[in-house]
């Protein structure tokens, strides 16, 4: 049987990121981004092998952009799509894994929209457009939150009155589940374990950052909570602050909620601390040049990451290893080294030469002998979405 094709779709409010993934291959066959949708500047950019193309889309909306990219996919593939895998940010408590999309699933994604007001409606737009244009292809939803549904209540409950949880769903959900699941599975393979096995701490460090404790393929705790603002220092997000900060800013500066949300989500994190940039590459350069803010931002980022990882370690019965992933985790030897300075308490010791020599974009081990593994593993959320879509379809076929 030739290997099957999955179209992976990640829809934002004005963009569609897409990739056609072939079963069991590491590179996308075709990938691209339609952005600025709904404006006169809408464009479609796509890459096939080494070739990059760009074309204007007029004022296309999501459905019109999808109507353009589907024939494009048809032109460059030799077989029909086996599935469309949609990334959905928030599944609330409805979903513990991938689901074939039907009216009930659409209603549940809609019902979770108050928890992810920017993301879930955009995800639904993409789902509706794909269902309209590809009515005969099975459509699968993969949720960022689903992997963390295995967390025990003592990890996911806030110390708030019960009604807020029972009636209003206020609890910790966690995000980046697809990435934490993918890299911990890869870690099991890299260290010669049975697929998915092992006791891992995982640090996904991109523009958004989260850490996670995973035991034998199950998330036991993670740093993000009700929303993706909780936890680590991120590019522009503050991560944890005193919850009384809202009241303090309202009382002392007269700030309203939108102003405070803007502060915590868009003006804080690496950007706020450094006063310079949210981009780790730029901050590393500025730190080299003696920029005080950049130095401080990187120190706080690494210390708070280490503190989170050490805290999450209590969820595990032992520690087989720590995984770095995401643009920063995969590429910044400095962040890995500075974070590990604070983690001797877990017996973790980095090998400075292996750490600085690891080629960018490659998986590898950077620990000293005698230490639990310290692994750098490039994440591949699209691969994970494609694999989960196909295995759900196989499972459903076998049941029928
Ligand atoms: P997103 O969460 O948007 O997918 P990425 O995973 O691409 O983001 O991560 C973006 C971050 O990775 C940025 O802070 C960027 O500066 C950082 N990064 C990328 N390459 C390097 C590098 N070579 N050294 C340090 N940081 C890097």
Coordinates of C-alpha atoms and ligand atoms in Angstrom, one line a residue:
X1 CA 0.0 0.0 0.0
X2 CA 1.5 3.4 -0.9
X3 CA 1.8 5.7 2.1
X4 CA -1.2 7.8 2.9
X5 CA -1.5 11.6 2.8
X6 CA -2.9 13.8 5.5
X7 CA -3.6 17.6 5.2
X8 CA -2.8 19.2 8.5
X9 CA -4.5 22.6 9.1
X10 CA -3.9 25.2 11.8
X11 CA -6.3 28.0 11.4
X12 CA -5.8 31.4 13.1
X13 CA -8.2 34.3 13.0
X14 CA -6.8 35.7 9.7
X15 CA -4.5 32.8 8.6
X16 CA -4.3 29.2 7.6
X17 CA -1.1 27.3 8.1
X18 CA -1.1 24.0 6.2
X19 CA 1.0 21.0 5.4
X20 CA 0.5 17.8 3.4
X21 CA 2.2 15.0 5.4
X22 CA 3.0 11.6 4.0
X23 CA 2.8 8.7 6.4
X24 CA 6.2 7.8 7.9
X25 CA 8.2 10.7 6.4
X26 CA 9.9 13.5 8.3
X27 CA 9.5 16.3 5.7
X28 CA 6.2 17.8 4.5
X29 CA 5.4 17.1 0.8
X30 CA 4.0 20.6 0.5
X31 CA 3.5 23.3 3.1
X32 CA 2.4 26.9 3.3
X33 CA 0.7 29.8 4.9
X34 CA -2.3 31.9 3.8
X35 CA -2.3 35.1 5.8
X36 CA -3.9 38.5 6.1
X37 CA -7.2 36.8 5.1
X38 CA -10.2 39.1 4.7
X39 CA -7.9 42.1 3.8
X40 CA -6.8 43.3 0.4
X41 CA -3.3 42.1 1.2
X42 CA -4.3 38.4 1.6
X43 CA -1.5 36.2 0.2
X44 CA -0.7 32.5 -0.1
X45 CA 2.8 31.3 0.3
X46 CA 3.7 27.7 -0.2
X47 CA 6.8 25.5 -0.5
X48 CA 7.3 22.4 -2.5
X49 CA 10.7 20.8 -1.9
X50 CA 13.2 23.6 -2.3
X51 CA 10.8 25.8 -4.3
X52 CA 9.0 28.6 -2.7
X53 CA 6.0 30.3 -4.3
X54 CA 3.8 33.3 -3.4
X55 CA 0.6 34.6 -4.9
X56 CA -1.9 37.3 -4.0
X57 CA -5.4 36.1 -2.9
X58 CA -7.4 39.2 -3.5
X59 CA -9.5 39.7 -0.4
X60 CA -10.0 36.0 0.1
X61 CA -11.6 34.7 3.3
X62 CA -10.8 31.3 4.9
X63 CA -13.1 29.3 2.5
X64 CA -11.8 31.1 -0.6
X65 CA -8.2 30.6 0.5
X66 CA -8.9 26.9 1.1
X67 CA -10.6 26.7 -2.3
X68 CA -7.3 27.9 -3.9
X69 CA -5.0 25.7 -1.9
X70 CA -6.9 22.4 -2.4
X71 CA -6.4 22.3 -6.2
X72 CA -2.8 23.2 -5.5
X73 CA -2.5 20.1 -3.4
X74 CA -4.3 18.0 -6.0
X75 CA -1.8 19.1 -8.6
X76 CA 1.2 18.0 -6.6
X77 CA 0.0 14.8 -5.1
X78 CA -0.6 11.5 -6.8
X79 CA -3.4 10.2 -4.6
X80 CA -6.4 11.5 -2.7
X81 CA -6.1 12.7 0.9
X82 CA -6.7 10.1 3.5
X83 CA -7.7 12.6 6.2
X84 CA -7.6 16.3 7.2
X85 CA -6.2 16.8 10.7
X86 CA -7.3 20.1 12.3
X87 CA -5.4 21.6 15.2
X88 CA -7.9 22.8 17.8
X89 CA -6.6 24.8 20.7
X90 CA -9.1 24.2 23.5
X91 CA -11.2 21.0 23.9
X92 CA -12.2 21.8 27.5
X93 CA -12.9 18.6 29.4
X94 CA -14.7 17.1 26.4
X95 CA -11.8 15.5 24.7
X96 CA -9.0 13.2 25.8
X97 CA -7.8 12.4 22.3
X98 CA -8.3 12.8 18.6
X99 CA -12.0 12.8 17.4
X100 CA -13.6 12.4 14.1
X101 CA -15.4 15.7 13.5
X102 CA -19.2 15.6 13.5
X103 CA -21.9 18.0 14.7
X104 CA -21.4 16.9 18.3
X105 CA -17.7 17.7 18.2
X106 CA -18.3 21.0 16.5
X107 CA -20.8 21.9 19.2
X108 CA -18.3 21.0 21.9
X109 CA -15.5 23.1 20.3
X110 CA -18.0 25.9 20.2
X111 CA -18.9 25.4 23.8
X112 CA -15.2 25.7 24.8
X113 CA -14.8 29.0 22.9
X114 CA -15.1 31.1 26.1
X115 CA -11.9 29.4 27.3
X116 CA -10.1 30.3 24.0
X117 CA -12.0 33.2 22.5
X118 CA -9.3 34.0 19.9
X119 CA -8.5 30.5 18.9
X120 CA -11.5 28.2 18.9
X121 CA -13.7 30.3 16.6
X122 CA -10.9 30.5 14.1
X123 CA -10.3 26.8 14.3
X124 CA -14.0 26.2 13.6
X125 CA -13.8 28.5 10.6
X126 CA -11.1 26.2 9.1
X127 CA -13.1 23.1 10.0
X128 CA -16.2 24.4 8.3
X129 CA -14.4 25.5 5.2
X130 CA -12.6 22.1 4.8
X131 CA -15.8 20.2 5.4
X132 CA -17.6 22.2 2.8
X133 CA -14.8 21.7 0.2
X134 CA -13.8 18.2 1.0
X135 CA -17.1 16.5 2.0
X136 CA -15.8 13.0 1.3
X137 CA -12.6 13.2 3.3
X138 CA -12.6 12.3 7.0
X139 CA -11.9 15.3 9.2
X140 CA -10.2 14.8 12.5
X141 CA -9.8 17.3 15.4
X142 CA -6.6 17.2 17.5
X143 CA -6.7 19.3 20.7
X144 CA -3.8 21.1 22.4
X145 CA -5.5 20.3 25.7
X146 CA -6.3 16.6 25.2
X147 CA -2.9 15.2 26.2
X148 CA -3.2 16.9 29.6
X149 CA -6.6 15.4 30.4
X150 CA -4.7 12.6 32.2
X151 CA -3.6 15.1 34.9
X152 CA -4.9 14.1 38.4
X153 CA -7.3 16.5 40.2
X154 CA -4.6 17.6 42.6
X155 CA -2.7 19.0 39.6
X156 CA -5.5 20.5 37.7
X157 CA -7.6 22.1 40.4
X158 CA -7.1 25.7 41.6
X159 CA -7.7 26.3 45.3
X160 CA -10.9 28.1 44.5
X161 CA -14.5 27.4 45.5
X162 CA -15.8 24.2 43.9
X163 CA -18.6 25.9 41.9
X164 CA -16.2 27.8 39.8
X165 CA -14.9 24.4 38.6
X166 CA -18.1 22.4 38.6
X167 CA -20.3 25.1 37.0
X168 CA -17.8 27.3 35.1
X169 CA -15.0 24.9 34.1
X170 CA -12.3 27.0 36.0
X171 CA -9.4 24.6 36.2
X172 CA -5.9 24.1 34.8
X173 CA -6.1 22.6 31.2
X174 CA -2.6 22.9 29.9
X175 CA -1.5 23.5 26.2
X176 CA 1.2 22.4 23.8
X177 CA 0.0 18.8 24.4
X178 CA 0.8 17.8 20.8
X179 CA 4.4 18.9 21.2
X180 CA 5.0 17.4 24.6
X181 CA 3.5 14.1 23.4
X182 CA 5.6 14.1 20.3
X183 CA 8.9 14.8 21.9
X184 CA 8.4 12.5 24.8
X185 CA 7.6 9.7 22.4
X186 CA 10.8 10.5 20.4
X187 CA 12.8 10.5 23.7
X188 CA 11.6 7.0 24.4
X189 CA 12.9 5.9 21.0
X190 CA 16.2 7.8 21.3
X191 CA 17.0 6.2 24.6
X192 CA 16.1 2.6 23.5
X193 CA 12.8 2.4 25.5
X194 CA 9.5 1.0 24.4
X195 CA 7.6 3.6 22.4
X196 CA 6.1 6.2 24.7
X197 CA 7.7 4.9 27.9
X198 CA 9.8 6.8 30.4
X199 CA 9.6 9.5 33.0
X200 CA 10.3 12.8 31.4
X201 CA 10.3 16.5 32.0
X202 CA 9.7 18.4 28.7
X203 CA 10.3 22.1 28.1
X204 CA 8.6 23.5 25.0
X205 CA 10.2 26.9 24.5
X206 CA 9.0 28.9 21.5
X207 CA 7.1 32.3 21.5
X208 CA 4.8 30.5 24.0
X209 CA 6.6 28.3 26.5
X210 CA 5.4 25.5 28.7
X211 CA 6.9 22.6 30.7
X212 CA 5.3 19.2 31.4
X213 CA 5.9 16.1 33.4
X214 CA 5.1 12.9 31.4
X215 CA 5.1 9.3 32.7
X216 CA 4.7 6.5 30.2
X217 CA 2.9 8.7 27.6
X218 CA 0.6 10.4 30.1
X219 CA 0.8 14.1 31.2
X220 CA 0.8 14.3 35.0
X221 CA 1.2 18.1 35.3
X222 CA 2.1 21.1 33.2
X223 CA 2.9 24.7 33.7
X224 CA 0.1 26.3 31.6
X225 CA -3.4 26.5 33.2
X226 CA -6.8 27.8 32.4
X227 CA -5.2 29.8 29.6
X228 CA -1.8 29.8 28.0
X229 CA -0.7 32.7 30.2
X230 CA 0.1 30.7 33.4
X231 CA 3.6 29.4 34.1
X232 CA 6.9 30.2 32.4
X233 CA 8.2 33.5 31.2
X234 CA 7.5 33.7 27.4
X235 CA 8.2 36.0 24.5
X236 CA 5.6 38.7 25.4
X237 CA 3.6 36.9 28.1
X238 CA 4.5 37.3 31.8
X239 CA 3.8 33.8 33.0
X240 CA 3.0 33.6 36.7
X241 CA 2.5 36.8 38.6
X242 CA 0.8 37.5 41.9
X243 CA -2.9 37.1 41.2
X244 CA -3.4 40.3 43.2
X245 CA -1.5 42.3 40.5
X246 CA -4.8 42.9 38.7
X247 CA -6.3 44.6 41.7
X248 CA -3.1 46.4 42.5
X249 CA -2.9 47.9 39.0
X250 CA -6.6 48.8 39.0
X251 CA -6.3 50.6 42.4
X252 CA -3.0 52.3 42.0
X253 CA -2.9 53.1 38.2
X254 CA -6.6 53.0 37.4
X255 CA -6.1 50.3 34.7
X256 CA -9.1 48.4 33.3
X257 CA -9.1 44.7 32.4
X258 CA -8.3 45.2 28.6
X259 CA -5.2 47.3 29.6
X260 CA -4.1 44.6 32.1
X261 CA -4.6 41.8 29.6
X262 CA -2.6 43.7 27.0
X263 CA 0.2 44.2 29.6
X264 CA 0.4 40.5 30.7
X265 CA -0.1 39.0 27.2
X266 CA 1.7 41.4 24.8
X267 CA 4.1 43.7 26.7
X268 CA 5.7 41.4 29.3
X269 CA 7.9 38.3 29.3
X270 CA 11.3 38.6 27.5
X271 CA 10.1 41.8 25.8
X272 CA 9.0 43.5 29.0
X273 CA 12.0 42.5 31.0
X274 CA 14.6 43.4 28.4
X275 CA 12.9 46.5 27.1
X276 CA 14.3 45.4 23.8
X277 CA 12.8 42.3 22.1
X278 CA 10.7 39.2 22.5
X279 CA 13.1 37.3 20.2
X280 CA 15.7 35.1 22.0
X281 CA 18.2 35.3 19.1
X282 CA 18.2 39.0 19.3
X283 CA 18.5 39.0 23.1
X284 CA 21.5 36.6 23.0
X285 CA 23.2 39.0 20.7
X286 CA 22.4 42.0 22.8
X287 CA 23.6 40.2 26.0
X288 CA 26.9 39.5 24.2
X289 CA 27.1 43.3 23.6
X290 CA 26.6 44.0 27.2
X291 CA 22.9 45.0 27.2
X292 CA 21.7 44.9 30.8
X293 CA 18.0 44.3 30.1
X294 CA 18.8 41.4 27.7
X295 CA 21.0 39.8 30.3
X296 CA 18.4 40.1 33.0
X297 CA 15.6 38.8 30.7
X298 CA 17.6 35.6 29.9
X299 CA 18.5 35.1 33.6
X300 CA 14.9 35.3 34.7
X301 CA 13.7 33.2 31.8
X302 CA 16.1 30.4 32.7
X303 CA 15.7 30.5 36.5
X304 CA 11.9 30.5 36.2
X305 CA 12.1 27.6 33.8
X306 CA 14.4 25.6 36.1
X307 CA 12.1 26.4 39.1
X308 CA 9.1 25.1 37.1
X309 CA 10.9 21.9 36.1
X310 CA 12.1 21.2 39.6
X311 CA 8.5 21.7 40.8
X312 CA 7.1 19.4 38.1
X313 CA 9.6 16.7 39.1
X314 CA 7.5 15.9 42.1
X315 CA 4.8 14.5 39.8
X316 CA 7.2 11.7 38.6
X317 CA 8.3 8.6 40.5
X318 CA 11.9 9.0 39.0
X319 CA 13.5 11.1 36.3
X320 CA 14.7 9.5 33.1
X321 CA 15.4 12.7 31.4
X322 CA 14.8 16.3 30.4
X323 CA 13.8 17.4 26.9
X324 CA 14.3 20.8 25.3
X325 CA 12.2 21.7 22.2
X326 CA 10.6 24.6 20.4
X327 CA 12.6 27.4 18.6
X328 CA 14.6 28.3 21.8
X329 CA 14.9 24.8 23.3
X330 CA 16.2 23.4 20.0
X331 CA 18.5 26.3 19.1
X332 CA 19.8 28.0 22.2
X333 CA 22.7 26.3 23.8
X334 CA 22.9 29.3 26.2
X335 CA 19.4 28.9 27.5
X336 CA 20.0 25.2 28.0
X337 CA 23.3 25.8 29.9
X338 CA 21.9 28.6 32.1
X339 CA 18.8 26.6 33.0
X340 CA 20.9 23.5 33.9
X341 CA 23.0 25.6 36.3
X342 CA 19.9 25.6 38.6
X343 CA 19.0 21.9 38.2
X344 CA 21.9 20.0 40.0
X345 CA 19.3 19.3 42.7
X346 CA 17.7 16.8 40.2
X347 CA 21.1 15.2 39.4
X348 CA 21.0 16.7 35.9
X349 CA 24.4 17.7 34.6
X350 CA 25.0 19.1 31.1
X351 CA 28.0 18.4 29.0
X352 CA 29.1 21.9 27.8
X353 CA 30.9 20.6 24.7
X354 CA 28.1 18.4 23.5
X355 CA 25.6 21.2 24.3
X356 CA 27.5 23.8 22.2
X357 CA 28.4 21.5 19.4
X358 CA 25.0 20.0 18.8
X359 CA 24.1 21.0 15.2
X360 CA 21.0 23.2 14.9
X361 CA 17.8 21.4 14.1
X362 CA 19.2 18.0 15.1
X363 CA 18.1 15.7 17.9
X364 CA 20.8 14.7 20.3
X365 CA 21.9 14.1 23.9
X366 CA 23.8 16.8 25.8
X367 CA 24.2 15.3 29.3
X368 CA 27.3 14.1 31.2
X369 CA 27.6 10.4 32.0
X370 CA 25.8 9.5 35.3
X371 CA 23.2 12.2 34.7
X372 CA 19.6 11.5 33.6
X373 CA 19.4 12.2 29.9
X374 CA 19.3 15.8 28.7
X375 CA 17.9 15.7 25.2
X376 CA 17.3 18.2 22.4
X377 CA 14.5 17.1 20.2
X378 CA 13.0 19.2 17.4
X379 CA 9.3 19.2 17.8
X380 CA 7.0 18.2 14.9
X381 CA 3.4 19.0 15.8
X382 CA 2.2 18.4 12.2
X383 CA 3.7 14.9 12.2
X384 CA 1.9 14.2 15.5
X385 CA -1.4 15.5 14.1
X386 CA -1.0 13.5 10.9
X387 CA -0.1 10.3 12.9
X388 CA -3.0 10.7 15.3
X389 CA -5.5 11.4 12.5
X390 CA -4.4 8.2 10.7
X391 CA -4.4 6.0 13.8
X392 CA -7.9 7.2 14.7
X393 CA -9.2 6.4 11.2
X394 CA -7.6 2.9 11.4
X395 CA -9.1 2.3 14.8
X396 CA -12.6 3.3 13.7
X397 CA -12.2 1.1 10.6
X398 CA -11.2 -1.8 12.7
X399 CA -14.2 -1.3 15.0
X400 CA -16.7 -1.2 12.1
Ligands
LIG1 P1 6.4 29.6 17.8 O1 6.0 29.4 19.2 O2 5.9 30.9 17.2 O3 6.3 28.4 16.9 P2 9.3 29.0 17.6 O4 9.2 27.7 18.2 O5 9.7 29.2 16.2 O6 8.0 29.9 17.9 O7 10.4 29.8 18.5 C1 10.7 31.2 18.3 C2 11.8 31.5 19.3 O8 12.9 30.7 19.0 C3 12.2 33.0 19.2 O9 12.4 33.6 20.4 C4 13.5 32.9 18.4 O10 14.4 33.9 18.7 C5 14.1 31.6 19.0 N1 15.2 31.0 18.2 C6 15.1 30.6 17.0 N2 16.4 30.3 16.5 C7 17.3 30.6 17.6 C8 18.7 30.5 17.7 N3 19.5 30.1 16.8 N4 19.2 30.9 18.9 C9 18.3 31.3 19.9 N5 17.0 31.4 19.8 C10 16.5 31.1 18.6

